[in-house]
Amino acid sequence: MIKAFENYEVWFVTGAQLLYGGDAVKQVDGHSKEMVDGLNDSGNLPVKVIYKGTANNTHEVEDIMVAANADKHCIGVITWMHTFSPAKMWIHGLQKLQKPLLHLHTQYNKTIPYDTMDMDFMNLNQSAHGDREYAHILTRLRKPRKTVIGYWKDAKTQEHIAVWERVCAGWADAHDCLILRFGDQMNNVAVTDGDKVAFEQVFGYHVDYCPFSTVMTYFDKVKDEDVTALVHDVYFKQYTVKDDLKDEKSEGYRKIWNSAKAELTIRAVLEDFGAKGFTTNFDDLGDANVEETGRGFDQIPGLASQRLMHDGYGFGAEGDWKSACLYRTTWFMSQGIEGGTSFLEDYTLNFDGDKTSILESHMLEVNPDISEEEKPRLEVHFLGIGIRKSQTARLVFTTKQGRGITATVVDLGNRFRLIANDVNLIKSKPLPKLPVASALWIPEPTFEVGVGCWMNAGGTHHSCFSFALSDEYWRDFAEIADVEACIINKDTDYEQFRKELRWNEVYYMLNKSLR
């Protein structure tokens, strides 16, 4: 079990009935307990599985599902039909269930005992029968769920359950997630805007505005000695810093010190509000006369954003609250898996045949977790954008190479669409005159198809990247949220993808009417 998920649990419910007698149900119960113990002891599941017994009639099913809804530790329910469980008895419980659902199609026995199998064995071991009956009612109810098919002891089966558990954890976290907006969206930008009320209805995230006047009350309370300690005891030890920037009389040191004060300010606000993420806007940074008054950020808090992303806070630049929400979930689901995550933005293209790629970066805000350097460089350079045009600190590095996935959510007016694209990060050449953190990637299946599908789907120029996740995570997340998922990978065909976008318009209109 991953320590980050130690307060969560997933419930396991076995479907049965009393048609075959009480002794048969006792065997079902014993087999189920053994299976749950085996899943927990496998070491492959990040969240503990709790066995909640057999459900033998409508009232038992309903009681378990209502209890799951009310239990703050329960983040999802796994159901399995050991024997034949008439599906009409599941209707009321499934209608009331509000937690994520996984249907496990497995069997206690791995193989058929040809030489000894009798009618008693047949009556007891009917997953091939009962799971189809149960799956029918899930489909009839239009119930979102994940279906995992395979022997319960197999690592591959357990890995699919583990992915779903991580997504359930991310889903639970999203429903207890406050994002603070320090400033509004960038003026006239469409894709980062959207309906916050509908977004909370669908995904659970709560997004609030925090005036910069409020931020300044925390800024004024930050102690100079705490800022100096952060600079010397953390920044100068964790990062590569040139000697001239360590000179306390230099402008570079002062800019690093100012960045540290911005970090402590934002941390204090987030902790006090109980927020799990934030957005910034380079046009809203406090007192416009900061050089004279000393009240405000002397430049956008890039270094603070980089370090706060490392600690799991959601972040979106230019007021992009949807990315701040999704980044928090990206990071949360990735805990305990090697690789790293970051907010990124598409910047510029490098046309080079089969190696045509996109430079990913942002002005300052890229998570050092994806750096190929053990100690990123802490540097100070001029940034001439927004309300402040001045020198500012940032971590500079190039990213690791390898395969990852990037994701975004867009508001289409009548629904939300989740878009994810497998990408391959490649080695970048040095950028001596562009002192920012950057990545260079080739979208799958090819640059032309990957970019074309992303753009046809209405994808953003901001996205949330992870080395640790796969498209299975985002498919599960979209299934739980009951939103459209557009996955772009090595198997994607451009024209087929465009057709599916059109089909999806019809599907989601009809699906809504059926409910």
Short mmCIF file of C-alpha atoms in Angstrom, two decimals:
data_model
loop_
_atom_site.label_atom_id
_atom_site.label_comp_id
_atom_site.label_asym_id
_atom_site.label_seq_id
_atom_site.Cartn_x
_atom_site.Cartn_y
_atom_site.Cartn_z
CA MET A 1 0.00 0.00 0.00
CA ILE A 2 1.31 3.45 -0.93
CA LYS A 3 1.65 5.65 2.16
CA ALA A 4 0.02 8.56 0.31
CA PHE A 5 -3.15 6.48 0.01
CA GLU A 6 -3.12 4.94 3.49
CA ASN A 7 -6.35 6.69 4.55
CA TYR A 8 -8.23 5.27 1.59
CA GLU A 9 -9.82 1.88 1.07
CA VAL A 10 -11.65 0.05 -1.69
CA TRP A 11 -14.59 -2.20 -0.84
CA PHE A 12 -14.99 -5.69 -2.31
CA VAL A 13 -18.52 -7.09 -2.62
CA THR A 14 -19.31 -10.59 -3.90
CA GLY A 15 -22.59 -11.36 -5.60
CA ALA A 16 -24.39 -14.55 -4.59
CA GLN A 17 -27.89 -15.78 -3.67
CA LEU A 18 -29.49 -18.34 -1.35
CA LEU A 19 -30.87 -20.57 -4.13
CA TYR A 20 -28.04 -23.05 -3.62
CA GLY A 21 -28.31 -23.02 0.18
CA GLY A 22 -26.44 -21.49 3.08
CA ASP A 23 -23.47 -23.84 2.84
CA ALA A 24 -22.79 -22.68 -0.70
CA VAL A 25 -22.81 -19.03 0.42
CA LYS A 26 -20.35 -19.91 3.18
CA GLN A 27 -17.99 -21.32 0.56
CA VAL A 28 -18.45 -18.18 -1.54
CA ASP A 29 -17.62 -16.10 1.51
CA GLY A 30 -14.50 -18.13 2.28
CA HIS A 31 -13.25 -17.94 -1.29
CA SER A 32 -13.85 -14.18 -1.35
CA LYS A 33 -11.91 -13.58 1.86
CA GLU A 34 -9.00 -15.58 0.50
CA MET A 35 -9.04 -13.59 -2.73
CA VAL A 36 -9.11 -10.23 -0.94
CA ASP A 37 -6.24 -11.29 1.32
CA GLY A 38 -4.32 -12.40 -1.75
CA LEU A 39 -4.88 -9.08 -3.51
CA ASN A 40 -3.68 -7.15 -0.46
CA ASP A 41 -0.67 -9.40 0.07
CA SER A 42 0.38 -9.20 -3.59
CA GLY A 43 2.13 -5.86 -3.10
CA ASN A 44 0.70 -4.69 -6.41
CA LEU A 45 -2.23 -2.63 -5.11
CA PRO A 46 -1.66 0.92 -3.78
CA VAL A 47 -4.96 0.99 -1.84
CA LYS A 48 -6.11 -1.61 0.68
CA VAL A 49 -9.08 -3.78 -0.31
CA ILE A 50 -11.72 -4.36 2.38
CA TYR A 51 -14.03 -7.36 2.05
CA LYS A 52 -17.64 -6.37 2.73
CA GLY A 53 -19.21 -9.79 2.42
CA THR A 54 -21.65 -11.40 0.05
CA ALA A 55 -24.78 -9.66 -1.21
CA ASN A 56 -27.63 -12.14 -1.49
CA ASN A 57 -30.68 -9.94 -2.05
CA THR A 58 -31.83 -6.46 -2.97
CA HIS A 59 -31.71 -5.08 0.57
CA GLU A 60 -28.18 -6.32 1.23
CA VAL A 61 -26.93 -4.79 -2.02
CA GLU A 62 -28.60 -1.48 -1.29
CA ASP A 63 -27.30 -1.34 2.30
CA ILE A 64 -23.71 -1.91 1.16
CA MET A 65 -23.87 0.74 -1.57
CA VAL A 66 -25.46 3.34 0.71
CA ALA A 67 -22.78 2.62 3.33
CA ALA A 68 -20.05 3.00 0.70
CA ASN A 69 -21.39 6.42 -0.22
CA ALA A 70 -21.32 7.54 3.41
CA ASP A 71 -17.89 6.16 4.31
CA LYS A 72 -15.25 8.87 3.80
CA HIS A 73 -12.47 6.29 3.57
CA CYS A 74 -14.15 4.25 0.82
CA ILE A 75 -13.10 5.55 -2.59
CA GLY A 76 -14.54 2.81 -4.78
CA VAL A 77 -16.33 -0.52 -4.92
CA ILE A 78 -15.20 -3.75 -6.60
CA THR A 79 -17.99 -6.21 -7.42
CA TRP A 80 -17.61 -9.85 -8.47
CA MET A 81 -20.26 -12.47 -9.11
CA HIS A 82 -18.83 -15.72 -7.71
CA THR A 83 -22.02 -17.55 -8.59
CA PHE A 84 -25.22 -16.60 -10.37
CA SER A 85 -26.54 -13.37 -8.83
CA PRO A 86 -29.87 -12.31 -10.38
CA ALA A 87 -29.20 -8.80 -11.56
CA LYS A 88 -32.56 -7.24 -10.74
CA MET A 89 -31.52 -7.39 -7.11
CA TRP A 90 -28.65 -5.01 -7.90
CA ILE A 91 -30.78 -2.26 -9.48
CA HIS A 92 -31.61 -0.14 -6.42
CA GLY A 93 -28.12 -0.39 -4.95
CA LEU A 94 -26.40 0.52 -8.20
CA GLN A 95 -28.77 3.43 -8.71
CA LYS A 96 -27.74 4.80 -5.33
CA LEU A 97 -24.01 4.11 -5.61
CA GLN A 98 -22.06 7.34 -6.07
CA LYS A 99 -18.54 5.97 -5.71
CA PRO A 100 -16.46 4.62 -8.62
CA LEU A 101 -17.26 1.04 -9.61
CA LEU A 102 -15.06 -1.80 -10.89
CA HIS A 103 -16.54 -5.03 -12.18
CA LEU A 104 -14.01 -7.82 -11.72
CA HIS A 105 -14.67 -10.77 -14.02
CA THR A 106 -12.55 -13.53 -12.56
CA GLN A 107 -12.91 -16.95 -10.96
CA TYR A 108 -11.71 -18.48 -7.70
CA ASN A 109 -10.33 -21.52 -9.50
CA LYS A 110 -7.82 -20.90 -12.23
CA THR A 111 -8.62 -23.99 -14.28
CA ILE A 112 -11.49 -26.41 -14.78
CA PRO A 113 -11.07 -29.55 -12.60
CA TYR A 114 -12.07 -31.88 -15.42
CA ASP A 115 -11.70 -35.14 -13.49
CA THR A 116 -13.62 -34.11 -10.38
CA MET A 117 -16.09 -31.43 -11.50
CA ASP A 118 -19.67 -32.23 -10.51
CA MET A 119 -22.97 -30.32 -10.40
CA ASP A 120 -22.19 -28.85 -6.99
CA PHE A 121 -18.99 -27.34 -8.39
CA MET A 122 -20.89 -26.04 -11.41
CA ASN A 123 -23.55 -24.40 -9.24
CA LEU A 124 -20.98 -22.73 -7.05
CA ASN A 125 -18.51 -21.49 -9.67
CA GLN A 126 -20.62 -19.55 -12.13
CA SER A 127 -18.70 -16.34 -12.75
CA ALA A 128 -18.95 -16.92 -16.49
CA HIS A 129 -22.71 -16.96 -15.96
CA GLY A 130 -23.23 -14.48 -13.13
CA ASP A 131 -20.88 -11.78 -14.39
CA ARG A 132 -22.70 -11.61 -17.71
CA GLU A 133 -26.04 -11.24 -15.96
CA TYR A 134 -24.56 -8.50 -13.78
CA ALA A 135 -22.85 -6.74 -16.70
CA HIS A 136 -26.19 -6.61 -18.49
CA ILE A 137 -27.82 -4.62 -15.72
CA LEU A 138 -24.81 -2.27 -15.55
CA THR A 139 -25.26 -1.58 -19.23
CA ARG A 140 -29.04 -1.31 -18.92
CA LEU A 141 -28.58 1.28 -16.15
CA ARG A 142 -25.89 3.10 -18.20
CA LYS A 143 -23.66 2.75 -15.15
CA PRO A 144 -20.09 4.01 -15.66
CA ARG A 145 -17.60 1.38 -14.53
CA LYS A 146 -14.29 -0.27 -15.27
CA THR A 147 -14.30 -3.92 -16.25
CA VAL A 148 -11.21 -5.97 -15.42
CA ILE A 149 -11.07 -9.46 -16.89
CA GLY A 150 -8.49 -12.02 -15.77
CA TYR A 151 -7.43 -14.44 -13.07
CA TRP A 152 -7.25 -12.64 -9.72
CA LYS A 153 -3.76 -13.96 -8.88
CA ASP A 154 -2.21 -12.79 -12.17
CA ALA A 155 -0.03 -9.70 -11.92
CA LYS A 156 -1.57 -8.26 -15.09
CA THR A 157 -5.06 -8.43 -13.59
CA GLN A 158 -3.82 -6.82 -10.37
CA GLU A 159 -2.09 -4.06 -12.33
CA HIS A 160 -5.37 -3.07 -13.98
CA ILE A 161 -7.01 -2.94 -10.55
CA ALA A 162 -4.08 -0.88 -9.25
CA VAL A 163 -4.52 1.71 -12.01
CA TRP A 164 -8.19 2.03 -11.17
CA GLU A 165 -7.39 2.39 -7.46
CA ARG A 166 -5.01 5.26 -8.16
CA VAL A 167 -7.63 6.95 -10.32
CA CYS A 168 -10.21 6.47 -7.54
CA ALA A 169 -7.77 8.14 -5.16
CA GLY A 170 -7.37 11.03 -7.59
CA TRP A 171 -11.14 11.25 -7.94
CA ALA A 172 -11.60 11.36 -4.17
CA ASP A 173 -8.95 14.04 -3.88
CA ALA A 174 -10.62 16.09 -6.63
CA HIS A 175 -13.82 16.14 -4.57
CA ASP A 176 -11.88 17.71 -1.70
CA CYS A 177 -9.83 20.07 -3.84
CA LEU A 178 -9.85 23.86 -3.64
CA ILE A 179 -7.98 25.80 -6.33
CA LEU A 180 -7.25 29.50 -5.70
CA ARG A 181 -7.01 31.93 -8.58
CA PHE A 182 -4.51 34.74 -7.97
CA GLY A 183 -5.76 36.91 -10.81
CA ASP A 184 -8.14 36.12 -13.66
CA GLN A 185 -7.61 34.32 -16.97
CA MET A 186 -5.49 36.04 -19.57
CA ASN A 187 -7.72 38.45 -21.48
CA ASN A 188 -9.49 37.11 -24.58
CA VAL A 189 -8.06 33.58 -24.28
CA ALA A 190 -10.81 31.01 -24.89
CA VAL A 191 -9.45 27.56 -24.20
CA THR A 192 -8.34 28.19 -20.61
CA ASP A 193 -11.72 29.68 -19.66
CA GLY A 194 -14.90 27.74 -18.95
CA ASP A 195 -17.85 27.11 -16.66
CA LYS A 196 -16.61 26.63 -13.09
CA VAL A 197 -20.02 25.58 -11.79
CA ALA A 198 -20.41 22.84 -14.39
CA PHE A 199 -16.80 21.81 -13.84
CA GLU A 200 -17.44 21.27 -10.14
CA GLN A 201 -20.66 19.39 -10.88
CA VAL A 202 -18.82 16.98 -13.17
CA PHE A 203 -15.35 16.64 -11.62
CA GLY A 204 -15.68 17.87 -8.04
CA TYR A 205 -12.97 20.56 -8.02
CA HIS A 206 -13.93 23.86 -6.37
CA VAL A 207 -12.34 26.98 -7.87
CA ASP A 208 -12.33 30.31 -5.99
CA TYR A 209 -10.87 33.74 -6.61
CA CYS A 210 -8.39 35.15 -4.11
CA PRO A 211 -7.84 38.94 -4.43
CA PHE A 212 -4.25 40.06 -4.45
CA SER A 213 -5.07 42.39 -1.59
CA THR A 214 -5.62 39.23 0.47
CA VAL A 215 -2.33 37.79 -0.74
CA MET A 216 -0.58 40.97 0.40
CA THR A 217 -1.79 40.51 3.98
CA TYR A 218 0.17 37.23 4.03
CA PHE A 219 3.11 38.86 2.22
CA ASP A 220 3.40 41.43 5.00
CA LYS A 221 3.58 38.71 7.66
CA VAL A 222 6.50 36.81 6.12
CA LYS A 223 9.58 37.19 8.30
CA ASP A 224 12.87 38.22 6.70
CA GLU A 225 14.79 35.58 8.63
CA ASP A 226 12.51 32.85 7.22
CA VAL A 227 13.14 34.09 3.69
CA THR A 228 16.90 34.13 4.22
CA ALA A 229 16.79 30.62 5.68
CA LEU A 230 14.87 29.33 2.66
CA VAL A 231 17.44 30.87 0.31
CA HIS A 232 20.54 29.62 2.12
CA ASP A 233 19.38 26.32 3.65
CA VAL A 234 17.23 25.10 0.76
CA TYR A 235 17.84 26.90 -2.52
CA PHE A 236 21.63 27.06 -2.28
CA LYS A 237 21.83 23.40 -1.20
CA GLN A 238 19.30 21.81 -3.54
CA TYR A 239 20.25 23.65 -6.73
CA THR A 240 23.35 24.62 -8.66
CA VAL A 241 23.90 28.34 -8.05
CA LYS A 242 26.74 30.52 -9.35
CA ASP A 243 28.83 32.31 -6.75
CA ASP A 244 27.89 35.79 -7.93
CA LEU A 245 24.22 35.04 -7.14
CA LYS A 246 25.19 34.16 -3.57
CA ASP A 247 26.59 37.65 -2.99
CA GLU A 248 24.01 39.24 -0.71
CA LYS A 249 24.80 42.66 -2.12
CA SER A 250 24.09 41.69 -5.72
CA GLU A 251 20.86 42.24 -7.65
CA GLY A 252 20.75 38.54 -8.47
CA TYR A 253 20.70 37.59 -4.80
CA ARG A 254 17.97 40.14 -4.15
CA LYS A 255 15.85 38.63 -6.92
CA ILE A 256 16.31 35.14 -5.50
CA TRP A 257 15.41 36.46 -2.06
CA ASN A 258 12.28 38.10 -3.47
CA SER A 259 11.30 34.82 -5.12
CA ALA A 260 11.70 33.04 -1.81
CA LYS A 261 9.40 35.58 -0.14
CA ALA A 262 6.84 35.01 -2.88
CA GLU A 263 7.04 31.25 -2.25
CA LEU A 264 6.52 31.62 1.49
CA THR A 265 3.62 33.98 0.84
CA ILE A 266 1.83 31.62 -1.53
CA ARG A 267 2.45 28.63 0.74
CA ALA A 268 0.93 30.51 3.66
CA VAL A 269 -2.16 31.42 1.65
CA LEU A 270 -2.65 27.89 0.35
CA GLU A 271 -2.18 26.31 3.77
CA ASP A 272 -4.50 28.78 5.48
CA PHE A 273 -7.25 28.30 2.90
CA GLY A 274 -6.74 24.54 2.72
CA ALA A 275 -6.16 24.85 -1.03
CA LYS A 276 -4.48 22.19 -3.16
CA GLY A 277 -3.61 24.36 -6.12
CA PHE A 278 -3.52 27.82 -7.60
CA THR A 279 -3.22 29.90 -10.73
CA THR A 280 -1.21 33.03 -11.41
CA ASN A 281 -1.46 35.84 -13.93
CA PHE A 282 1.46 38.06 -14.88
CA ASP A 283 -0.86 41.09 -15.03
CA ASP A 284 -1.89 40.84 -11.36
CA LEU A 285 1.03 40.82 -8.93
CA GLY A 286 0.17 43.34 -6.25
CA ASP A 287 1.18 46.99 -5.96
CA ALA A 288 2.15 48.39 -9.35
CA ASN A 289 4.86 50.47 -7.65
CA VAL A 290 6.45 47.51 -5.96
CA GLU A 291 9.99 48.83 -6.43
CA GLU A 292 9.04 51.84 -4.32
CA THR A 293 6.59 50.31 -1.86
CA GLY A 294 8.05 46.82 -1.50
CA ARG A 295 4.51 45.37 -1.37
CA GLY A 296 4.01 42.85 -4.09
CA PHE A 297 5.84 40.36 -6.26
CA ASP A 298 8.56 41.96 -8.36
CA GLN A 299 7.83 39.45 -11.12
CA ILE A 300 5.61 36.44 -11.70
CA PRO A 301 6.38 33.80 -8.99
CA GLY A 302 7.95 31.26 -11.32
CA LEU A 303 10.37 29.65 -8.89
CA ALA A 304 7.62 29.36 -6.30
CA SER A 305 5.34 27.68 -8.83
CA GLN A 306 8.06 25.21 -9.80
CA ARG A 307 8.68 24.20 -6.21
CA LEU A 308 5.01 24.06 -5.26
CA MET A 309 4.29 21.74 -8.20
CA HIS A 310 7.03 19.48 -6.85
CA ASP A 311 5.12 19.36 -3.56
CA GLY A 312 1.89 18.37 -5.30
CA TYR A 313 0.06 21.66 -5.58
CA GLY A 314 -1.95 22.04 -8.76
CA PHE A 315 -0.79 24.88 -10.99
CA GLY A 316 -2.05 26.66 -14.08
CA ALA A 317 -0.45 29.68 -15.73
CA GLU A 318 -2.35 32.71 -16.96
CA GLY A 319 -5.35 31.85 -14.80
CA ASP A 320 -5.79 28.38 -16.32
CA TRP A 321 -7.78 26.84 -13.48
CA LYS A 322 -8.73 23.68 -15.41
CA SER A 323 -5.04 22.82 -15.82
CA ALA A 324 -4.39 23.59 -12.16
CA CYS A 325 -7.11 21.10 -11.23
CA LEU A 326 -5.94 18.42 -13.63
CA TYR A 327 -2.29 18.84 -12.67
CA ARG A 328 -3.16 18.19 -9.03
CA THR A 329 -4.84 14.93 -10.08
CA THR A 330 -1.94 14.04 -12.40
CA TRP A 331 0.50 14.44 -9.53
CA PHE A 332 -1.76 12.72 -7.01
CA MET A 333 -2.28 9.61 -9.12
CA SER A 334 1.46 9.44 -9.89
CA GLN A 335 2.60 9.22 -6.27
CA GLY A 336 4.96 6.34 -5.65
CA ILE A 337 5.70 5.80 -9.35
CA GLU A 338 9.01 6.96 -10.77
CA GLY A 339 9.09 9.58 -13.50
CA GLY A 340 7.74 12.96 -12.49
CA THR A 341 4.97 15.31 -13.60
CA SER A 342 4.68 18.90 -14.77
CA PHE A 343 2.49 21.61 -16.20
CA LEU A 344 3.76 22.36 -19.73
CA GLU A 345 2.90 24.54 -22.70
CA ASP A 346 3.41 24.09 -26.44
CA TYR A 347 5.84 26.74 -27.64
CA THR A 348 7.59 26.27 -30.95
CA LEU A 349 8.05 23.60 -33.61
CA ASN A 350 11.14 21.91 -35.02
CA PHE A 351 10.43 20.47 -38.47
CA ASP A 352 12.85 17.61 -39.03
CA GLY A 353 11.16 14.83 -40.99
CA ASP A 354 10.29 11.85 -38.79
CA LYS A 355 11.88 13.65 -35.83
CA THR A 356 9.68 16.75 -36.10
CA SER A 357 8.98 17.80 -32.55
CA ILE A 358 7.48 20.43 -30.25
CA LEU A 359 9.41 22.47 -27.70
CA GLU A 360 7.51 22.38 -24.42
CA SER A 361 8.21 24.92 -21.74
CA HIS A 362 6.71 27.94 -20.08
CA MET A 363 8.10 31.30 -19.20
CA LEU A 364 9.26 29.95 -15.85
CA GLU A 365 6.92 27.33 -14.46
CA VAL A 366 8.09 23.75 -15.12
CA ASN A 367 8.37 21.16 -12.35
CA PRO A 368 12.01 20.16 -11.62
CA ASP A 369 10.84 16.58 -11.03
CA ILE A 370 11.19 15.93 -14.76
CA SER A 371 14.72 17.38 -14.99
CA GLU A 372 17.48 15.18 -16.35
CA GLU A 373 19.88 17.04 -14.06
CA GLU A 374 20.12 15.94 -10.45
CA LYS A 375 20.54 19.55 -9.36
CA PRO A 376 18.79 22.02 -11.69
CA ARG A 377 20.42 25.42 -12.10
CA LEU A 378 18.96 28.33 -10.15
CA GLU A 379 19.46 31.36 -12.37
CA VAL A 380 18.29 34.98 -12.64
CA HIS A 381 17.34 36.49 -16.00
CA PHE A 382 15.21 39.25 -17.45
CA LEU A 383 11.55 38.54 -18.21
CA GLY A 384 9.89 41.19 -20.34
CA ILE A 385 6.22 40.20 -20.23
CA GLY A 386 3.23 41.28 -18.17
CA ILE A 387 2.89 44.09 -15.68
CA ARG A 388 6.46 43.57 -14.45
CA LYS A 389 9.44 43.63 -16.78
CA SER A 390 12.42 42.74 -14.67
CA GLN A 391 15.00 40.19 -13.66
CA THR A 392 13.60 37.15 -11.90
CA ALA A 393 14.73 33.77 -10.56
CA ARG A 394 13.88 30.41 -12.06
CA LEU A 395 15.13 26.80 -12.23
CA VAL A 396 16.69 26.04 -15.61
CA PHE A 397 17.05 22.50 -16.97
CA THR A 398 16.22 20.15 -19.81
CA THR A 399 13.99 17.18 -19.18
CA LYS A 400 14.64 13.49 -19.06
CA GLN A 401 14.01 11.45 -22.17
CA GLY A 402 11.45 8.70 -22.48
CA ARG A 403 7.80 7.99 -23.04
CA GLY A 404 5.05 9.81 -21.19
CA ILE A 405 1.53 11.11 -21.58
CA THR A 406 0.07 14.59 -21.53
CA ALA A 407 -3.56 15.43 -20.85
CA THR A 408 -6.00 18.31 -20.79
CA VAL A 409 -9.70 19.04 -20.27
CA VAL A 410 -11.67 21.40 -22.50
CA ASP A 411 -15.13 22.92 -22.07
CA LEU A 412 -17.22 22.39 -25.22
CA GLY A 413 -20.25 24.22 -23.89
CA ASN A 414 -22.53 21.19 -23.71
CA ARG A 415 -19.95 18.88 -22.06
CA PHE A 416 -16.33 18.47 -21.07
CA ARG A 417 -13.84 16.53 -23.13
CA LEU A 418 -10.68 14.91 -21.76
CA ILE A 419 -7.86 14.65 -24.31
CA ALA A 420 -4.67 12.67 -23.74
CA ASN A 421 -1.72 12.03 -26.04
CA ASP A 422 1.19 9.62 -25.67
CA VAL A 423 4.42 11.52 -26.34
CA ASN A 424 8.09 10.65 -26.63
CA LEU A 425 10.56 13.06 -25.06
CA ILE A 426 13.83 13.31 -26.96
CA LYS A 427 17.18 14.95 -26.30
CA SER A 428 17.15 18.70 -26.83
CA LYS A 429 20.08 20.76 -28.03
CA PRO A 430 21.32 23.48 -25.65
CA LEU A 431 19.38 26.75 -25.55
CA PRO A 432 22.07 29.22 -24.39
CA LYS A 433 19.91 32.29 -25.00
CA LEU A 434 16.65 30.84 -23.69
CA PRO A 435 17.20 30.30 -19.95
CA VAL A 436 14.08 28.32 -19.11
CA ALA A 437 13.20 24.73 -18.28
CA SER A 438 12.16 22.89 -21.42
CA ALA A 439 11.19 19.56 -22.94
CA LEU A 440 11.26 18.38 -26.54
CA TRP A 441 8.71 15.79 -27.57
CA ILE A 442 7.24 13.97 -30.53
CA PRO A 443 3.53 13.18 -30.21
CA GLU A 444 2.38 9.68 -31.10
CA PRO A 445 1.69 8.18 -33.56
CA THR A 446 3.48 10.86 -35.60
CA PHE A 447 3.86 14.59 -35.29
CA GLU A 448 1.29 15.26 -38.01
CA VAL A 449 -1.34 12.84 -36.74
CA GLY A 450 -0.83 13.55 -33.04
CA VAL A 451 -0.99 17.31 -33.44
CA GLY A 452 -3.82 17.10 -35.97
CA CYS A 453 -5.98 14.99 -33.68
CA TRP A 454 -5.23 17.18 -30.65
CA MET A 455 -6.22 20.30 -32.58
CA ASN A 456 -9.35 18.74 -34.09
CA ALA A 457 -10.41 17.73 -30.58
CA GLY A 458 -10.01 21.35 -29.46
CA GLY A 459 -7.06 20.66 -27.16
CA THR A 460 -5.34 23.38 -25.17
CA HIS A 461 -1.85 24.79 -25.54
CA HIS A 462 -1.40 23.97 -21.83
CA SER A 463 -1.32 20.37 -20.66
CA CYS A 464 -0.45 18.18 -17.67
CA PHE A 465 2.39 15.77 -18.32
CA SER A 466 3.45 12.59 -16.53
CA PHE A 467 6.21 10.06 -17.12
CA ALA A 468 4.42 7.70 -14.71
CA LEU A 469 0.89 7.44 -16.10
CA SER A 470 -0.55 5.72 -19.16
CA ASP A 471 -3.71 6.24 -21.17
CA GLU A 472 -5.43 3.62 -18.99
CA TYR A 473 -5.44 6.12 -16.13
CA TRP A 474 -7.13 8.81 -18.19
CA ARG A 475 -9.64 6.36 -19.67
CA ASP A 476 -10.58 5.30 -16.14
CA PHE A 477 -10.75 8.92 -14.96
CA ALA A 478 -13.04 9.88 -17.83
CA GLU A 479 -15.21 6.80 -17.20
CA ILE A 480 -15.67 7.70 -13.55
CA ALA A 481 -16.46 11.31 -14.47
CA ASP A 482 -18.71 10.08 -17.28
CA VAL A 483 -17.11 12.45 -19.77
CA GLU A 484 -15.79 12.00 -23.29
CA ALA A 485 -12.23 10.66 -23.56
CA CYS A 486 -10.20 11.28 -26.71
CA ILE A 487 -7.01 9.22 -26.50
CA ILE A 488 -4.26 9.73 -29.08
CA ASN A 489 -1.60 7.02 -29.26
CA LYS A 490 0.41 4.83 -31.63
CA ASP A 491 -2.76 3.21 -32.98
CA THR A 492 -4.63 6.44 -33.79
CA ASP A 493 -5.80 6.99 -37.34
CA TYR A 494 -6.39 10.65 -38.21
CA GLU A 495 -9.53 10.26 -40.35
CA GLN A 496 -11.05 7.69 -38.01
CA PHE A 497 -10.38 9.98 -35.05
CA ARG A 498 -12.17 12.85 -36.79
CA LYS A 499 -15.16 10.60 -37.51
CA GLU A 500 -15.28 9.54 -33.87
CA LEU A 501 -15.39 13.17 -32.78
CA ARG A 502 -18.52 13.62 -34.89
CA TRP A 503 -20.07 10.38 -33.60
CA ASN A 504 -19.36 11.47 -30.05
CA GLU A 505 -21.44 14.60 -30.56
CA VAL A 506 -24.45 12.41 -31.29
CA TYR A 507 -23.66 9.90 -28.56
CA TYR A 508 -23.43 12.44 -25.76
CA MET A 509 -26.62 14.17 -26.85
CA LEU A 510 -28.50 10.84 -26.89
CA ASN A 511 -26.84 9.56 -23.73
CA LYS A 512 -28.03 12.63 -21.86
CA SER A 513 -31.59 12.17 -23.10
CA LEU A 514 -31.62 8.49 -22.03
CA ARG A 515 -30.86 9.49 -18.48
#
